[in-house]
JSON list of C-alpha atoms in Angstrom, two decimals:
[
{"chain": "A", "resi": 1, "resn": "MET", "atom": "CA", "xyz": [98.27, 117.33, 84.43]},
{"chain": "A", "resi": 2, "resn": "ASP", "atom": "CA", "xyz": [100.67, 114.82, 83.33]},
{"chain": "A", "resi": 3, "resn": "ILE", "atom": "CA", "xyz": [104.18, 113.25, 84.15]},
{"chain": "A", "resi": 4, "resn": "PRO", "atom": "CA", "xyz": [107.32, 114.50, 82.58]},
{"chain": "A", "resi": 5, "resn": "ARG", "atom": "CA", "xyz": [107.44, 113.77, 78.65]},
{"chain": "A", "resi": 6, "resn": "ILE", "atom": "CA", "xyz": [110.61, 111.48, 78.86]},
{"chain": "A", "resi": 7, "resn": "PHE", "atom": "CA", "xyz": [108.47, 108.84, 80.60]},
{"chain": "A", "resi": 8, "resn": "ASN", "atom": "CA", "xyz": [105.50, 109.16, 78.32]},
{"chain": "A", "resi": 9, "resn": "ILE", "atom": "CA", "xyz": [108.10, 108.54, 75.62]},
{"chain": "A", "resi": 10, "resn": "SER", "atom": "CA", "xyz": [110.41, 106.00, 76.93]},
{"chain": "A", "resi": 11, "resn": "GLU", "atom": "CA", "xyz": [107.74, 103.97, 78.77]},
{"chain": "A", "resi": 12, "resn": "SER", "atom": "CA", "xyz": [105.13, 104.11, 76.18]},
{"chain": "A", "resi": 13, "resn": "GLY", "atom": "CA", "xyz": [105.61, 100.53, 75.04]},
{"chain": "A", "resi": 14, "resn": "HIS", "atom": "CA", "xyz": [105.44, 99.25, 78.53]},
{"chain": "A", "resi": 15, "resn": "ARG", "atom": "CA", "xyz": [102.50, 97.47, 80.23]},
{"chain": "A", "resi": 16, "resn": "ILE", "atom": "CA", "xyz": [104.19, 97.33, 83.57]},
{"chain": "A", "resi": 17, "resn": "HIS", "atom": "CA", "xyz": [106.05, 100.48, 84.74]},
{"chain": "A", "resi": 18, "resn": "ASN", "atom": "CA", "xyz": [108.23, 98.92, 87.24]},
{"chain": "A", "resi": 19, "resn": "PRO", "atom": "CA", "xyz": [110.92, 96.30, 87.28]},
{"chain": "A", "resi": 20, "resn": "PHE", "atom": "CA", "xyz": [108.35, 93.55, 87.39]},
{"chain": "A", "resi": 21, "resn": "THR", "atom": "CA", "xyz": [107.59, 90.93, 84.64]},
{"chain": "A", "resi": 22, "resn": "PRO", "atom": "CA", "xyz": [104.06, 89.66, 84.04]},
{"chain": "A", "resi": 23, "resn": "GLU", "atom": "CA", "xyz": [105.02, 86.41, 85.78]},
{"chain": "A", "resi": 24, "resn": "LYS", "atom": "CA", "xyz": [106.02, 88.31, 89.03]},
{"chain": "A", "resi": 25, "resn": "LEU", "atom": "CA", "xyz": [102.72, 90.23, 88.87]},
{"chain": "A", "resi": 26, "resn": "ALA", "atom": "CA", "xyz": [100.81, 87.13, 88.52]},
{"chain": "A", "resi": 27, "resn": "THR", "atom": "CA", "xyz": [102.83, 85.35, 91.40]},
{"chain": "A", "resi": 28, "resn": "LEU", "atom": "CA", "xyz": [101.87, 88.52, 93.57]},
{"chain": "A", "resi": 29, "resn": "GLY", "atom": "CA", "xyz": [98.19, 88.14, 92.71]},
{"chain": "A", "resi": 30, "resn": "ALA", "atom": "CA", "xyz": [98.36, 84.45, 93.61]},
{"chain": "A", "resi": 31, "resn": "ALA", "atom": "CA", "xyz": [100.42, 84.98, 96.80]},
{"chain": "A", "resi": 32, "resn": "LEU", "atom": "CA", "xyz": [97.64, 87.39, 98.08]},
{"chain": "A", "resi": 33, "resn": "ARG", "atom": "CA", "xyz": [94.99, 84.68, 97.84]},
{"chain": "A", "resi": 34, "resn": "LEU", "atom": "CA", "xyz": [92.61, 87.17, 96.21]},
{"chain": "A", "resi": 35, "resn": "GLU", "atom": "CA", "xyz": [88.97, 86.37, 96.53]},
{"chain": "A", "resi": 36, "resn": "PRO", "atom": "CA", "xyz": [86.39, 87.19, 93.59]},
{"chain": "A", "resi": 37, "resn": "GLY", "atom": "CA", "xyz": [84.85, 90.55, 94.29]},
{"chain": "A", "resi": 38, "resn": "THR", "atom": "CA", "xyz": [87.81, 91.87, 96.17]},
{"chain": "A", "resi": 39, "resn": "ARG", "atom": "CA", "xyz": [88.10, 95.71, 95.76]},
{"chain": "A", "resi": 40, "resn": "VAL", "atom": "CA", "xyz": [91.45, 96.95, 94.86]},
{"chain": "A", "resi": 41, "resn": "LEU", "atom": "CA", "xyz": [92.64, 100.45, 94.76]},
{"chain": "A", "resi": 42, "resn": "ASP", "atom": "CA", "xyz": [95.74, 101.28, 92.81]},
{"chain": "A", "resi": 43, "resn": "LEU", "atom": "CA", "xyz": [97.41, 104.81, 93.30]},
{"chain": "A", "resi": 44, "resn": "GLY", "atom": "CA", "xyz": [99.95, 105.34, 90.31]},
{"chain": "A", "resi": 45, "resn": "SER", "atom": "CA", "xyz": [98.32, 102.54, 88.37]},
{"chain": "A", "resi": 46, "resn": "GLY", "atom": "CA", "xyz": [100.15, 103.21, 85.01]},
{"chain": "A", "resi": 47, "resn": "SER", "atom": "CA", "xyz": [98.89, 101.32, 82.09]},
{"chain": "A", "resi": 48, "resn": "GLY", "atom": "CA", "xyz": [96.60, 99.13, 84.39]},
{"chain": "A", "resi": 49, "resn": "GLU", "atom": "CA", "xyz": [98.24, 95.84, 84.00]},
{"chain": "A", "resi": 50, "resn": "MET", "atom": "CA", "xyz": [97.89, 94.92, 87.63]},
{"chain": "A", "resi": 51, "resn": "LEU", "atom": "CA", "xyz": [94.18, 95.67, 87.95]},
{"chain": "A", "resi": 52, "resn": "CYS", "atom": "CA", "xyz": [93.27, 94.18, 84.52]},
{"chain": "A", "resi": 53, "resn": "THR", "atom": "CA", "xyz": [95.08, 90.93, 84.84]},
{"chain": "A", "resi": 54, "resn": "TRP", "atom": "CA", "xyz": [93.78, 90.45, 88.39]},
{"chain": "A", "resi": 55, "resn": "ALA", "atom": "CA", "xyz": [90.23, 91.13, 87.23]},
{"chain": "A", "resi": 56, "resn": "ARG", "atom": "CA", "xyz": [90.62, 88.56, 84.54]},
{"chain": "A", "resi": 57, "resn": "ASP", "atom": "CA", "xyz": [92.43, 86.03, 86.83]},
{"chain": "A", "resi": 58, "resn": "HIS", "atom": "CA", "xyz": [90.89, 86.53, 90.27]},
{"chain": "A", "resi": 59, "resn": "GLY", "atom": "CA", "xyz": [87.67, 88.38, 89.71]},
{"chain": "A", "resi": 60, "resn": "ILE", "atom": "CA", "xyz": [88.68, 91.67, 91.61]},
{"chain": "A", "resi": 61, "resn": "ILE", "atom": "CA", "xyz": [86.92, 94.97, 91.08]},
{"chain": "A", "resi": 62, "resn": "GLY", "atom": "CA", "xyz": [89.50, 97.72, 90.72]},
{"chain": "A", "resi": 63, "resn": "THR", "atom": "CA", "xyz": [90.02, 101.41, 90.47]},
{"chain": "A", "resi": 64, "resn": "GLY", "atom": "CA", "xyz": [93.23, 103.02, 89.40]},
{"chain": "A", "resi": 65, "resn": "ILE", "atom": "CA", "xyz": [94.53, 106.67, 89.40]},
{"chain": "A", "resi": 66, "resn": "ASP", "atom": "CA", "xyz": [97.49, 107.94, 87.38]},
{"chain": "A", "resi": 67, "resn": "MET", "atom": "CA", "xyz": [98.86, 111.28, 86.21]},
{"chain": "A", "resi": 68, "resn": "SER", "atom": "CA", "xyz": [99.91, 110.09, 82.88]},
{"chain": "A", "resi": 69, "resn": "ARG", "atom": "CA", "xyz": [97.09, 110.75, 80.34]},
{"chain": "A", "resi": 70, "resn": "LEU", "atom": "CA", "xyz": [98.63, 108.22, 77.95]},
{"chain": "A", "resi": 71, "resn": "PHE", "atom": "CA", "xyz": [99.03, 105.53, 80.57]},
{"chain": "A", "resi": 72, "resn": "ALA", "atom": "CA", "xyz": [95.40, 106.06, 81.74]},
{"chain": "A", "resi": 73, "resn": "GLU", "atom": "CA", "xyz": [94.16, 105.68, 78.26]},
{"chain": "A", "resi": 74, "resn": "GLN", "atom": "CA", "xyz": [96.29, 102.54, 77.67]},
{"chain": "A", "resi": 75, "resn": "ALA", "atom": "CA", "xyz": [94.72, 101.16, 80.82]},
{"chain": "A", "resi": 76, "resn": "GLU", "atom": "CA", "xyz": [91.24, 101.65, 79.54]},
{"chain": "A", "resi": 77, "resn": "LEU", "atom": "CA", "xyz": [92.17, 99.90, 76.26]},
{"chain": "A", "resi": 78, "resn": "ARG", "atom": "CA", "xyz": [93.81, 97.01, 78.20]},
{"chain": "A", "resi": 79, "resn": "ALA", "atom": "CA", "xyz": [90.63, 96.58, 79.99]},
{"chain": "A", "resi": 80, "resn": "VAL", "atom": "CA", "xyz": [88.58, 96.32, 77.05]},
{"chain": "A", "resi": 81, "resn": "GLU", "atom": "CA", "xyz": [91.33, 93.83, 75.31]},
{"chain": "A", "resi": 82, "resn": "LEU", "atom": "CA", "xyz": [91.03, 91.49, 78.40]},
{"chain": "A", "resi": 83, "resn": "GLY", "atom": "CA", "xyz": [87.22, 91.88, 78.69]},
{"chain": "A", "resi": 84, "resn": "VAL", "atom": "CA", "xyz": [87.28, 93.36, 82.16]},
{"chain": "A", "resi": 85, "resn": "ALA", "atom": "CA", "xyz": [86.06, 96.95, 81.43]},
{"chain": "A", "resi": 86, "resn": "ASP", "atom": "CA", "xyz": [83.11, 96.29, 83.55]},
{"chain": "A", "resi": 87, "resn": "ARG", "atom": "CA", "xyz": [85.32, 95.43, 86.57]},
{"chain": "A", "resi": 88, "resn": "VAL", "atom": "CA", "xyz": [87.89, 98.03, 86.55]},
{"chain": "A", "resi": 89, "resn": "ARG", "atom": "CA", "xyz": [87.96, 101.83, 85.95]},
{"chain": "A", "resi": 90, "resn": "PHE", "atom": "CA", "xyz": [90.70, 104.19, 85.29]},
{"chain": "A", "resi": 91, "resn": "ILE", "atom": "CA", "xyz": [91.00, 107.96, 86.44]},
{"chain": "A", "resi": 92, "resn": "HIS", "atom": "CA", "xyz": [93.41, 110.44, 84.84]},
{"chain": "A", "resi": 93, "resn": "GLY", "atom": "CA", "xyz": [94.39, 112.44, 87.93]},
{"chain": "A", "resi": 94, "resn": "ASP", "atom": "CA", "xyz": [96.54, 113.21, 90.70]},
{"chain": "A", "resi": 95, "resn": "ALA", "atom": "CA", "xyz": [96.70, 110.13, 93.13]},
{"chain": "A", "resi": 96, "resn": "ALA", "atom": "CA", "xyz": [98.26, 112.19, 95.92]},
{"chain": "A", "resi": 97, "resn": "GLY", "atom": "CA", "xyz": [95.51, 112.48, 98.67]},
{"chain": "A", "resi": 98, "resn": "TYR", "atom": "CA", "xyz": [93.15, 110.17, 96.97]},
{"chain": "A", "resi": 99, "resn": "VAL", "atom": "CA", "xyz": [90.91, 108.21, 99.41]},
{"chain": "A", "resi": 100, "resn": "SER", "atom": "CA", "xyz": [88.36, 105.70, 98.15]},
{"chain": "A", "resi": 101, "resn": "GLY", "atom": "CA", "xyz": [84.69, 106.49, 98.87]},
{"chain": "A", "resi": 102, "resn": "GLU", "atom": "CA", "xyz": [84.14, 102.69, 99.44]},
{"chain": "A", "resi": 103, "resn": "LYS", "atom": "CA", "xyz": [86.68, 100.78, 101.55]},
{"chain": "A", "resi": 104, "resn": "VAL", "atom": "CA", "xyz": [88.85, 98.37, 99.58]},
{"chain": "A", "resi": 105, "resn": "GLY", "atom": "CA", "xyz": [90.41, 94.92, 100.39]},
{"chain": "A", "resi": 106, "resn": "VAL", "atom": "CA", "xyz": [93.67, 95.82, 98.90]},
{"chain": "A", "resi": 107, "resn": "ALA", "atom": "CA", "xyz": [95.14, 99.43, 98.67]},
{"chain": "A", "resi": 108, "resn": "ALA", "atom": "CA", "xyz": [98.24, 99.62, 96.65]},
{"chain": "A", "resi": 109, "resn": "CYS", "atom": "CA", "xyz": [101.07, 101.96, 95.46]},
{"chain": "A", "resi": 110, "resn": "LEU", "atom": "CA", "xyz": [103.64, 100.27, 93.42]},
{"chain": "A", "resi": 111, "resn": "GLY", "atom": "CA", "xyz": [106.72, 102.51, 92.74]},
{"chain": "A", "resi": 112, "resn": "ALA", "atom": "CA", "xyz": [105.01, 105.89, 93.18]},
{"chain": "A", "resi": 113, "resn": "THR", "atom": "CA", "xyz": [105.44, 106.55, 96.97]},
{"chain": "A", "resi": 114, "resn": "TRP", "atom": "CA", "xyz": [106.29, 110.29, 96.22]},
{"chain": "A", "resi": 115, "resn": "ILE", "atom": "CA", "xyz": [102.63, 110.87, 96.19]},
{"chain": "A", "resi": 116, "resn": "GLY", "atom": "CA", "xyz": [102.87, 110.50, 99.98]},
{"chain": "A", "resi": 117, "resn": "GLY", "atom": "CA", "xyz": [106.13, 112.05, 100.51]},
{"chain": "A", "resi": 118, "resn": "GLY", "atom": "CA", "xyz": [107.77, 108.68, 100.93]},
{"chain": "A", "resi": 119, "resn": "ALA", "atom": "CA", "xyz": [106.85, 105.16, 101.93]},
{"chain": "A", "resi": 120, "resn": "ALA", "atom": "CA", "xyz": [105.45, 106.01, 105.55]},
{"chain": "A", "resi": 121, "resn": "GLY", "atom": "CA", "xyz": [103.18, 108.87, 104.05]},
{"chain": "A", "resi": 122, "resn": "THR", "atom": "CA", "xyz": [102.00, 106.62, 101.28]},
{"chain": "A", "resi": 123, "resn": "ILE", "atom": "CA", "xyz": [101.18, 103.80, 103.73]},
{"chain": "A", "resi": 124, "resn": "GLU", "atom": "CA", "xyz": [99.22, 106.26, 105.89]},
{"chain": "A", "resi": 125, "resn": "LEU", "atom": "CA", "xyz": [97.44, 107.56, 102.83]},
{"chain": "A", "resi": 126, "resn": "LEU", "atom": "CA", "xyz": [96.52, 103.98, 101.65]},
{"chain": "A", "resi": 127, "resn": "ALA", "atom": "CA", "xyz": [95.39, 102.90, 105.17]},
{"chain": "A", "resi": 128, "resn": "ARG", "atom": "CA", "xyz": [92.45, 105.51, 104.80]},
{"chain": "A", "resi": 129, "resn": "SER", "atom": "CA", "xyz": [90.98, 103.47, 102.09]},
{"chain": "A", "resi": 130, "resn": "LEU", "atom": "CA", "xyz": [91.46, 100.09, 103.75]},
{"chain": "A", "resi": 131, "resn": "ARG", "atom": "CA", "xyz": [88.77, 97.95, 105.11]},
{"chain": "A", "resi": 132, "resn": "PRO", "atom": "CA", "xyz": [89.37, 96.03, 108.44]},
{"chain": "A", "resi": 133, "resn": "GLY", "atom": "CA", "xyz": [91.61, 92.98, 107.67]},
{"chain": "A", "resi": 134, "resn": "GLY", "atom": "CA", "xyz": [92.67, 94.55, 104.39]},
{"chain": "A", "resi": 135, "resn": "ILE", "atom": "CA", "xyz": [96.19, 94.48, 102.88]},
{"chain": "A", "resi": 136, "resn": "ILE", "atom": "CA", "xyz": [98.27, 97.30, 101.75]},
{"chain": "A", "resi": 137, "resn": "LEU", "atom": "CA", "xyz": [100.73, 96.84, 98.87]},
{"chain": "A", "resi": 138, "resn": "ILE", "atom": "CA", "xyz": [103.80, 99.02, 98.74]},
{"chain": "A", "resi": 139, "resn": "GLY", "atom": "CA", "xyz": [106.39, 98.97, 96.01]},
{"chain": "A", "resi": 140, "resn": "GLU", "atom": "CA", "xyz": [109.67, 100.39, 97.10]},
{"chain": "A", "resi": 141, "resn": "PRO", "atom": "CA", "xyz": [113.43, 100.38, 95.98]},
{"chain": "A", "resi": 142, "resn": "TYR", "atom": "CA", "xyz": [116.19, 99.09, 98.53]},
{"chain": "A", "resi": 143, "resn": "TRP", "atom": "CA", "xyz": [119.84, 98.69, 98.13]},
{"chain": "A", "resi": 144, "resn": "ARG", "atom": "CA", "xyz": [121.06, 95.19, 96.99]},
{"chain": "A", "resi": 145, "resn": "GLN", "atom": "CA", "xyz": [124.40, 96.24, 98.17]},
{"chain": "A", "resi": 146, "resn": "LEU", "atom": "CA", "xyz": [125.41, 99.50, 99.74]},
{"chain": "A", "resi": 147, "resn": "PRO", "atom": "CA", "xyz": [126.77, 102.14, 97.42]},
{"chain": "A", "resi": 148, "resn": "PRO", "atom": "CA", "xyz": [130.52, 102.91, 98.15]},
{"chain": "A", "resi": 149, "resn": "THR", "atom": "CA", "xyz": [129.94, 106.68, 97.61]},
{"chain": "A", "resi": 150, "resn": "GLU", "atom": "CA", "xyz": [127.26, 109.25, 97.25]},
{"chain": "A", "resi": 151, "resn": "ALA", "atom": "CA", "xyz": [128.06, 109.57, 93.63]},
{"chain": "A", "resi": 152, "resn": "VAL", "atom": "CA", "xyz": [127.36, 105.99, 92.88]},
{"chain": "A", "resi": 153, "resn": "ALA", "atom": "CA", "xyz": [123.99, 106.44, 94.73]},
{"chain": "A", "resi": 154, "resn": "LYS", "atom": "CA", "xyz": [123.22, 109.55, 92.43]},
{"chain": "A", "resi": 155, "resn": "GLU", "atom": "CA", "xyz": [123.94, 107.22, 89.46]},
{"chain": "A", "resi": 156, "resn": "CYS", "atom": "CA", "xyz": [121.18, 105.01, 90.74]},
{"chain": "A", "resi": 157, "resn": "HIS", "atom": "CA", "xyz": [118.83, 108.02, 90.60]},
{"chain": "A", "resi": 158, "resn": "ALA", "atom": "CA", "xyz": [118.82, 108.34, 94.27]},
{"chain": "A", "resi": 159, "resn": "GLY", "atom": "CA", "xyz": [119.36, 111.69, 96.02]},
{"chain": "A", "resi": 160, "resn": "SER", "atom": "CA", "xyz": [121.71, 110.15, 98.39]},
{"chain": "A", "resi": 161, "resn": "ILE", "atom": "CA", "xyz": [122.66, 106.92, 99.99]},
{"chain": "A", "resi": 162, "resn": "SER", "atom": "CA", "xyz": [120.19, 107.45, 102.92]},
{"chain": "A", "resi": 163, "resn": "ASP", "atom": "CA", "xyz": [117.34, 107.62, 100.41]},
{"chain": "A", "resi": 164, "resn": "PHE", "atom": "CA", "xyz": [116.84, 103.82, 100.29]},
{"chain": "A", "resi": 165, "resn": "LEU", "atom": "CA", "xyz": [117.42, 101.13, 103.03]},
{"chain": "A", "resi": 166, "resn": "MET", "atom": "CA", "xyz": [119.02, 97.55, 102.76]},
{"chain": "A", "resi": 167, "resn": "LEU", "atom": "CA", "xyz": [116.20, 94.81, 102.61]},
{"chain": "A", "resi": 168, "resn": "PRO", "atom": "CA", "xyz": [116.36, 93.88, 106.16]},
{"chain": "A", "resi": 169, "resn": "GLU", "atom": "CA", "xyz": [116.16, 97.45, 107.21]},
{"chain": "A", "resi": 170, "resn": "LEU", "atom": "CA", "xyz": [113.33, 98.18, 104.96]},
{"chain": "A", "resi": 171, "resn": "LEU", "atom": "CA", "xyz": [111.25, 95.23, 106.34]},
{"chain": "A", "resi": 172, "resn": "ALA", "atom": "CA", "xyz": [111.97, 96.34, 109.92]},
{"chain": "A", "resi": 173, "resn": "SER", "atom": "CA", "xyz": [110.83, 99.88, 109.02]},
{"chain": "A", "resi": 174, "resn": "PHE", "atom": "CA", "xyz": [107.43, 98.48, 108.22]},
{"chain": "A", "resi": 175, "resn": "GLY", "atom": "CA", "xyz": [107.25, 96.96, 111.79]},
{"chain": "A", "resi": 176, "resn": "ARG", "atom": "CA", "xyz": [108.11, 100.36, 113.39]},
{"chain": "A", "resi": 177, "resn": "LEU", "atom": "CA", "xyz": [105.09, 101.86, 111.44]},
{"chain": "A", "resi": 178, "resn": "GLY", "atom": "CA", "xyz": [102.81, 99.28, 113.02]},
{"chain": "A", "resi": 179, "resn": "TYR", "atom": "CA", "xyz": [102.60, 96.80, 110.25]},
{"chain": "A", "resi": 180, "resn": "ASP", "atom": "CA", "xyz": [103.26, 92.99, 109.82]},
{"chain": "A", "resi": 181, "resn": "VAL", "atom": "CA", "xyz": [104.82, 92.28, 106.58]},
{"chain": "A", "resi": 182, "resn": "VAL", "atom": "CA", "xyz": [102.65, 89.29, 105.41]},
{"chain": "A", "resi": 183, "resn": "GLU", "atom": "CA", "xyz": [104.20, 88.65, 101.77]},
{"chain": "A", "resi": 184, "resn": "MET", "atom": "CA", "xyz": [106.80, 90.11, 99.29]},
{"chain": "A", "resi": 185, "resn": "VAL", "atom": "CA", "xyz": [107.61, 89.55, 95.72]},
{"chain": "A", "resi": 186, "resn": "LEU", "atom": "CA", "xyz": [110.98, 91.02, 94.58]},
{"chain": "A", "resi": 187, "resn": "ALA", "atom": "CA", "xyz": [112.36, 92.17, 91.29]},
{"chain": "A", "resi": 188, "resn": "ASP", "atom": "CA", "xyz": [115.49, 90.31, 90.11]},
{"chain": "A", "resi": 189, "resn": "GLN", "atom": "CA", "xyz": [118.16, 91.53, 87.46]},
{"chain": "A", "resi": 190, "resn": "ASP", "atom": "CA", "xyz": [116.16, 90.02, 84.59]},
{"chain": "A", "resi": 191, "resn": "SER", "atom": "CA", "xyz": [112.91, 91.91, 85.53]},
{"chain": "A", "resi": 192, "resn": "TRP", "atom": "CA", "xyz": [115.12, 95.14, 85.80]},
{"chain": "A", "resi": 193, "resn": "ASP", "atom": "CA", "xyz": [116.48, 94.32, 82.38]},
{"chain": "A", "resi": 194, "resn": "ARG", "atom": "CA", "xyz": [112.90, 94.10, 80.99]},
{"chain": "A", "resi": 195, "resn": "TYR", "atom": "CA", "xyz": [111.83, 97.33, 82.76]},
{"chain": "A", "resi": 196, "resn": "GLU", "atom": "CA", "xyz": [115.02, 99.34, 81.59]},
{"chain": "A", "resi": 197, "resn": "ALA", "atom": "CA", "xyz": [116.21, 97.92, 78.47]},
{"chain": "A", "resi": 198, "resn": "ALA", "atom": "CA", "xyz": [112.69, 97.95, 76.81]},
{"chain": "A", "resi": 199, "resn": "LYS", "atom": "CA", "xyz": [112.92, 101.65, 77.07]},
{"chain": "A", "resi": 200, "resn": "TRP", "atom": "CA", "xyz": [115.82, 101.88, 74.66]},
{"chain": "A", "resi": 201, "resn": "LEU", "atom": "CA", "xyz": [114.25, 100.41, 71.54]},
{"chain": "A", "resi": 202, "resn": "THR", "atom": "CA", "xyz": [111.13, 102.55, 72.33]},
{"chain": "A", "resi": 203, "resn": "MET", "atom": "CA", "xyz": [113.38, 105.61, 72.44]},
{"chain": "A", "resi": 204, "resn": "ARG", "atom": "CA", "xyz": [115.32, 104.62, 69.27]},
{"chain": "A", "resi": 205, "resn": "ARG", "atom": "CA", "xyz": [112.13, 103.98, 67.31]},
{"chain": "A", "resi": 206, "resn": "TRP", "atom": "CA", "xyz": [110.63, 107.48, 68.60]},
{"chain": "A", "resi": 207, "resn": "LEU", "atom": "CA", "xyz": [113.70, 109.22, 67.32]},
{"chain": "A", "resi": 208, "resn": "GLN", "atom": "CA", "xyz": [113.42, 107.83, 64.01]},
{"chain": "A", "resi": 209, "resn": "ALA", "atom": "CA", "xyz": [109.73, 108.90, 63.84]},
{"chain": "A", "resi": 210, "resn": "ASN", "atom": "CA", "xyz": [110.45, 112.26, 65.37]},
{"chain": "A", "resi": 211, "resn": "PRO", "atom": "CA", "xyz": [113.60, 113.59, 64.15]},
{"chain": "A", "resi": 212, "resn": "GLY", "atom": "CA", "xyz": [112.57, 117.21, 64.14]},
{"chain": "A", "resi": 213, "resn": "ASP", "atom": "CA", "xyz": [110.95, 117.21, 67.60]},
{"chain": "A", "resi": 214, "resn": "GLU", "atom": "CA", "xyz": [112.16, 120.00, 69.88]},
{"chain": "A", "resi": 215, "resn": "PHE", "atom": "CA", "xyz": [112.57, 117.13, 72.53]},
{"chain": "A", "resi": 216, "resn": "ALA", "atom": "CA", "xyz": [114.71, 114.75, 70.26]},
{"chain": "A", "resi": 217, "resn": "GLU", "atom": "CA", "xyz": [118.09, 116.07, 71.74]},
{"chain": "A", "resi": 218, "resn": "ASP", "atom": "CA", "xyz": [116.95, 115.02, 75.34]},
{"chain": "A", "resi": 219, "resn": "VAL", "atom": "CA", "xyz": [115.76, 111.68, 74.13]},
{"chain": "A", "resi": 220, "resn": "ARG", "atom": "CA", "xyz": [119.04, 111.19, 72.13]},
{"chain": "A", "resi": 221, "resn": "ALA", "atom": "CA", "xyz": [121.08, 111.97, 75.33]},
{"chain": "A", "resi": 222, "resn": "GLN", "atom": "CA", "xyz": [119.03, 109.58, 77.40]},
{"chain": "A", "resi": 223, "resn": "LEU", "atom": "CA", "xyz": [119.33, 106.72, 74.89]},
{"chain": "A", "resi": 224, "resn": "THR", "atom": "CA", "xyz": [123.00, 107.25, 74.56]},
{"chain": "A", "resi": 225, "resn": "SER", "atom": "CA", "xyz": [123.96, 107.17, 78.15]},
{"chain": "A", "resi": 226, "resn": "GLU", "atom": "CA", "xyz": [121.26, 104.87, 79.76]},
{"chain": "A", "resi": 227, "resn": "PRO", "atom": "CA", "xyz": [122.47, 101.37, 78.82]},
{"chain": "A", "resi": 228, "resn": "VAL", "atom": "CA", "xyz": [126.00, 101.86, 80.30]},
{"chain": "A", "resi": 229, "resn": "ARG", "atom": "CA", "xyz": [124.66, 103.91, 83.41]},
{"chain": "A", "resi": 230, "resn": "TYR", "atom": "CA", "xyz": [122.03, 101.12, 83.99]},
{"chain": "A", "resi": 231, "resn": "ALA", "atom": "CA", "xyz": [124.38, 98.21, 83.70]},
{"chain": "A", "resi": 232, "resn": "THR", "atom": "CA", "xyz": [127.05, 99.96, 85.83]},
{"chain": "A", "resi": 233, "resn": "TYR", "atom": "CA", "xyz": [124.88, 101.11, 88.62]},
{"chain": "A", "resi": 234, "resn": "THR", "atom": "CA", "xyz": [120.98, 100.32, 88.90]},
{"chain": "A", "resi": 235, "resn": "ARG", "atom": "CA", "xyz": [121.39, 96.81, 87.93]},
{"chain": "A", "resi": 236, "resn": "GLU", "atom": "CA", "xyz": [124.21, 96.07, 90.49]},
{"chain": "A", "resi": 237, "resn": "TYR", "atom": "CA", "xyz": [123.06, 98.17, 93.41]},
{"chain": "A", "resi": 238, "resn": "LEU", "atom": "CA", "xyz": [119.31, 98.78, 93.44]},
{"chain": "A", "resi": 239, "resn": "GLY", "atom": "CA", "xyz": [116.68, 96.39, 94.34]},
{"chain": "A", "resi": 240, "resn": "TRP", "atom": "CA", "xyz": [112.98, 96.77, 94.17]},
{"chain": "A", "resi": 241, "resn": "GLY", "atom": "CA", "xyz": [110.00, 94.72, 95.59]},
{"chain": "A", "resi": 242, "resn": "VAL", "atom": "CA", "xyz": [106.26, 94.85, 96.42]},
{"chain": "A", "resi": 243, "resn": "PHE", "atom": "CA", "xyz": [105.65, 94.30, 100.15]},
{"chain": "A", "resi": 244, "resn": "ALA", "atom": "CA", "xyz": [102.17, 93.16, 101.45]},
{"chain": "A", "resi": 245, "resn": "LEU", "atom": "CA", "xyz": [101.39, 94.73, 104.83]},
{"chain": "A", "resi": 246, "resn": "MET", "atom": "CA", "xyz": [98.71, 94.42, 107.47]},
{"chain": "A", "resi": 247, "resn": "PRO", "atom": "CA", "xyz": [98.03, 96.63, 110.44]},
{"chain": "A", "resi": 248, "resn": "ARG", "atom": "CA", "xyz": [98.90, 95.07, 113.74]}
]
């Protein structure tokens, strides 16, 4: 069980696998007013930066699940590095359908809502682990500006324009599901740059270290095309944010 190899290569140097900086992750943790001992579930936890830093800064207890063996291993190492290995645990596995055996105060899925077939299904899944009065965190893309054509939407890695909503429409959609939006922290173009541009150096160094790898041609093609594609499309059209929800 693993994610596509291109992500394990291009994001192997990332601590945060979304267009968020450490500062934005810290802002989110502070905004939630986390109390020591709060249990946090993170589906699609990547390299564990959210749980590890929140355990260090706020005293939370966390469980993360991720399909990438590499990222799960990196998360365990990060927990040791920050001295919180006794407060957080990481599972290499499929987060789709995962329900916590003990109800949590925060149930999160940041940037991996495919596990529930989209935002609505993932919110429904997270709600099954949530204690009364708890908070759901959902990380979702939205259009900063509406793409003029379907071709532009596809260059943003969307299947079509209808895959994402404008921000006001996305916020309204949470209300239709029966949730109050109680906080949000949004990516900006600088944090998008840190997420996307950091991949390029990682890929270049991987190519230098693995010139004979059978996957080298795919990595080279991605490195050649991605800077211009990103600057032309994703950076201009696509937003991303983490939204804190409470059931009404």
